[in-house]
């Protein structure tokens, strides 16, 4: 059985009871980085064999699959949040599914849902782009296509590239494009900053050092298509 187990994106108290139970009862934990996962397991007093799962190495996927086929219960985790969401895991899940192995995916922390809920833009649809390609041309194409849907666009970005990304958003979608930058979610210095893409790029570039992980939410919401204003259904 393969368990997909989300882990906290910052605050360790965000682990679910079911995630803890699953980690405790698994035969093995398949990790993106065994050292990072070991810190988490030690924090919760869990002693379990950990194995590195490297998505870019076919042999690694095969080894994990063999363990599952031999009847082992394996918990798949990533360094933070939900495995397979801008993180390794999907190749193993696909292979396990093809091999007829039972899979269950536990609900739990993910930066995309957390940031979107806190941004207060729209409760409807959104477009998740995750990490955009490094090449500006490719990233701009994706941004332009996504913006046409008029839904908020959610982007993952590192502190090293966030200013460049905001500049690209300003250049591609317009300097005044509203953006919410969610930083260090669930951690001590959690912060939401809301301004135009150009303004946020300027603010962040003035800092000596930009720190923390970011989720950028580009507000492409078209208020004319809001269900809040057009919904004429009857209340209970
Ligand atoms: N699997 C994870 C998930 O479910 O959200 C995402 C992992 S991805 C490799 C890491 C990226 O997620 C970071 O670069 C950042 O964009 C976002 N992220 C993760 N933790 C975050 C946090 N505490 N605050 C803001 N963004 C975060």
PDB file of N, CA and C and ligand atoms in Angstrom, residues 9 80-82 85-87 110-111 131 156-157 182 184-185 187 213-215, ligand 1:
ATOM      1  N   UNK A   9       4.342  22.831   6.050  1.00  0.00           N
ATOM      2  CA  UNK A   9       5.106  23.759   5.189  1.00  0.00           C
ATOM      3  C   UNK A   9       5.882  24.758   6.049  1.00  0.00           C
ATOM      4  N   UNK A  80       8.397  19.303   2.091  1.00  0.00           N
ATOM      5  CA  UNK A  80       7.320  20.044   2.773  1.00  0.00           C
ATOM      6  C   UNK A  80       6.051  19.985   1.946  1.00  0.00           C
ATOM      7  N   UNK A  81       4.939  20.063   2.625  1.00  0.00           N
ATOM      8  CA  UNK A  81       3.645  20.096   1.935  1.00  0.00           C
ATOM      9  C   UNK A  81       3.278  18.746   1.345  1.00  0.00           C
ATOM     10  N   UNK A  82       2.510  18.802   0.279  1.00  0.00           N
ATOM     11  CA  UNK A  82       1.965  17.588  -0.320  1.00  0.00           C
ATOM     12  C   UNK A  82       2.884  17.062  -1.424  1.00  0.00           C
ATOM     13  N   UNK A  85       2.927  17.849  -5.566  1.00  0.00           N
ATOM     14  CA  UNK A  85       2.547  19.234  -5.875  1.00  0.00           C
ATOM     15  C   UNK A  85       3.841  20.034  -5.942  1.00  0.00           C
ATOM     16  N   UNK A  86       4.333  20.265  -7.150  1.00  0.00           N
ATOM     17  CA  UNK A  86       5.655  20.894  -7.373  1.00  0.00           C
ATOM     18  C   UNK A  86       6.728  20.175  -6.568  1.00  0.00           C
ATOM     19  N   UNK A  87       6.578  18.917  -6.412  1.00  0.00           N
ATOM     20  CA  UNK A  87       7.491  18.068  -5.649  1.00  0.00           C
ATOM     21  C   UNK A  87       7.507  16.681  -6.280  1.00  0.00           C
ATOM     22  N   UNK A 110      -0.539  22.278   2.102  1.00  0.00           N
ATOM     23  CA  UNK A 110       0.047  22.608   0.799  1.00  0.00           C
ATOM     24  C   UNK A 110       0.046  24.126   0.688  1.00  0.00           C
ATOM     25  N   UNK A 111       1.168  24.686   0.216  1.00  0.00           N
ATOM     26  CA  UNK A 111       1.291  26.142   0.193  1.00  0.00           C
ATOM     27  C   UNK A 111       0.266  26.788  -0.738  1.00  0.00           C
ATOM     28  N   UNK A 131       6.120  26.308 -10.197  1.00  0.00           N
ATOM     29  CA  UNK A 131       7.348  27.007 -10.604  1.00  0.00           C
ATOM     30  C   UNK A 131       7.306  27.230 -12.114  1.00  0.00           C
ATOM     31  N   UNK A 156       4.694  29.473  -7.510  1.00  0.00           N
ATOM     32  CA  UNK A 156       5.681  29.234  -6.456  1.00  0.00           C
ATOM     33  C   UNK A 156       6.986  29.915  -6.853  1.00  0.00           C
ATOM     34  N   UNK A 157       7.645  30.532  -5.871  1.00  0.00           N
ATOM     35  CA  UNK A 157       8.922  31.172  -6.199  1.00  0.00           C
ATOM     36  C   UNK A 157       9.859  31.190  -5.007  1.00  0.00           C
ATOM     37  N   UNK A 182       2.576  36.008  -0.686  1.00  0.00           N
ATOM     38  CA  UNK A 182       2.451  35.338   0.620  1.00  0.00           C
ATOM     39  C   UNK A 182       3.810  34.722   0.951  1.00  0.00           C
ATOM     40  N   UNK A 184       6.555  32.958   3.905  1.00  0.00           N
ATOM     41  CA  UNK A 184       6.773  32.283   5.190  1.00  0.00           C
ATOM     42  C   UNK A 184       5.464  31.820   5.849  1.00  0.00           C
ATOM     43  N   UNK A 185       4.592  31.251   5.049  1.00  0.00           N
ATOM     44  CA  UNK A 185       3.285  30.813   5.558  1.00  0.00           C
ATOM     45  C   UNK A 185       3.435  29.849   6.737  1.00  0.00           C
ATOM     46  N   UNK A 187       4.759  30.301   9.453  1.00  0.00           N
ATOM     47  CA  UNK A 187       5.966  30.483  10.249  1.00  0.00           C
ATOM     48  C   UNK A 187       5.885  31.793  11.036  1.00  0.00           C
ATOM     49  N   UNK A 213      10.261  31.620   1.667  1.00  0.00           N
ATOM     50  CA  UNK A 213       9.643  31.060   0.470  1.00  0.00           C
ATOM     51  C   UNK A 213       8.407  31.878   0.121  1.00  0.00           C
ATOM     52  N   UNK A 214       8.121  31.993  -1.169  1.00  0.00           N
ATOM     53  CA  UNK A 214       6.998  32.838  -1.608  1.00  0.00           C
ATOM     54  C   UNK A 214       5.962  32.060  -2.410  1.00  0.00           C
ATOM     55  N   UNK A 215       4.715  32.459  -2.221  1.00  0.00           N
ATOM     56  CA  UNK A 215       3.662  32.106  -3.172  1.00  0.00           C
ATOM     57  C   UNK A 215       3.146  33.439  -3.708  1.00  0.00           C
TER      58      UNK A 215
HETATM   59  N1  LIG B   1       4.795  20.319  -2.098  1.00  0.00           N
HETATM   60  C1  LIG B   1       4.751  21.663  -1.602  1.00  0.00           C
HETATM   61  C2  LIG B   1       3.290  22.081  -1.432  1.00  0.00           C
HETATM   62  O1  LIG B   1       2.425  21.218  -1.335  1.00  0.00           O
HETATM   63  O2  LIG B   1       3.013  23.263  -1.331  1.00  0.00           O
HETATM   64  C3  LIG B   1       5.524  22.617  -2.482  1.00  0.00           C
HETATM   65  C4  LIG B   1       6.986  22.321  -2.543  1.00  0.00           C
HETATM   66  S1  LIG B   1       7.865  23.370  -3.605  1.00  0.00           S
HETATM   67  C5  LIG B   1       9.351  22.483  -3.830  1.00  0.00           C
HETATM   68  C6  LIG B   1       8.386  24.642  -2.540  1.00  0.00           C
HETATM   69  C7  LIG B   1       7.690  25.960  -2.843  1.00  0.00           C
HETATM   70  O3  LIG B   1       6.429  25.983  -2.175  1.00  0.00           O
HETATM   71  C8  LIG B   1       8.441  27.164  -2.315  1.00  0.00           C
HETATM   72  O4  LIG B   1       9.427  27.624  -3.227  1.00  0.00           O
HETATM   73  C9  LIG B   1       7.326  28.177  -2.153  1.00  0.00           C
HETATM   74  O5  LIG B   1       6.987  28.752  -3.389  1.00  0.00           O
HETATM   75  C10 LIG B   1       6.172  27.277  -1.676  1.00  0.00           C
HETATM   76  N2  LIG B   1       6.177  27.200  -0.205  1.00  0.00           N
HETATM   77  C11 LIG B   1       6.438  26.132   0.552  1.00  0.00           C
HETATM   78  N3  LIG B   1       6.337  26.432   1.853  1.00  0.00           N
HETATM   79  C12 LIG B   1       5.998  27.738   1.925  1.00  0.00           C
HETATM   80  C13 LIG B   1       5.743  28.637   2.988  1.00  0.00           C
HETATM   81  N4  LIG B   1       5.820  28.251   4.274  1.00  0.00           N
HETATM   82  N5  LIG B   1       5.410  29.919   2.696  1.00  0.00           N
HETATM   83  C14 LIG B   1       5.315  30.316   1.409  1.00  0.00           C
HETATM   84  N6  LIG B   1       5.549  29.499   0.361  1.00  0.00           N
HETATM   85  C15 LIG B   1       5.879  28.235   0.601  1.00  0.00           C
END
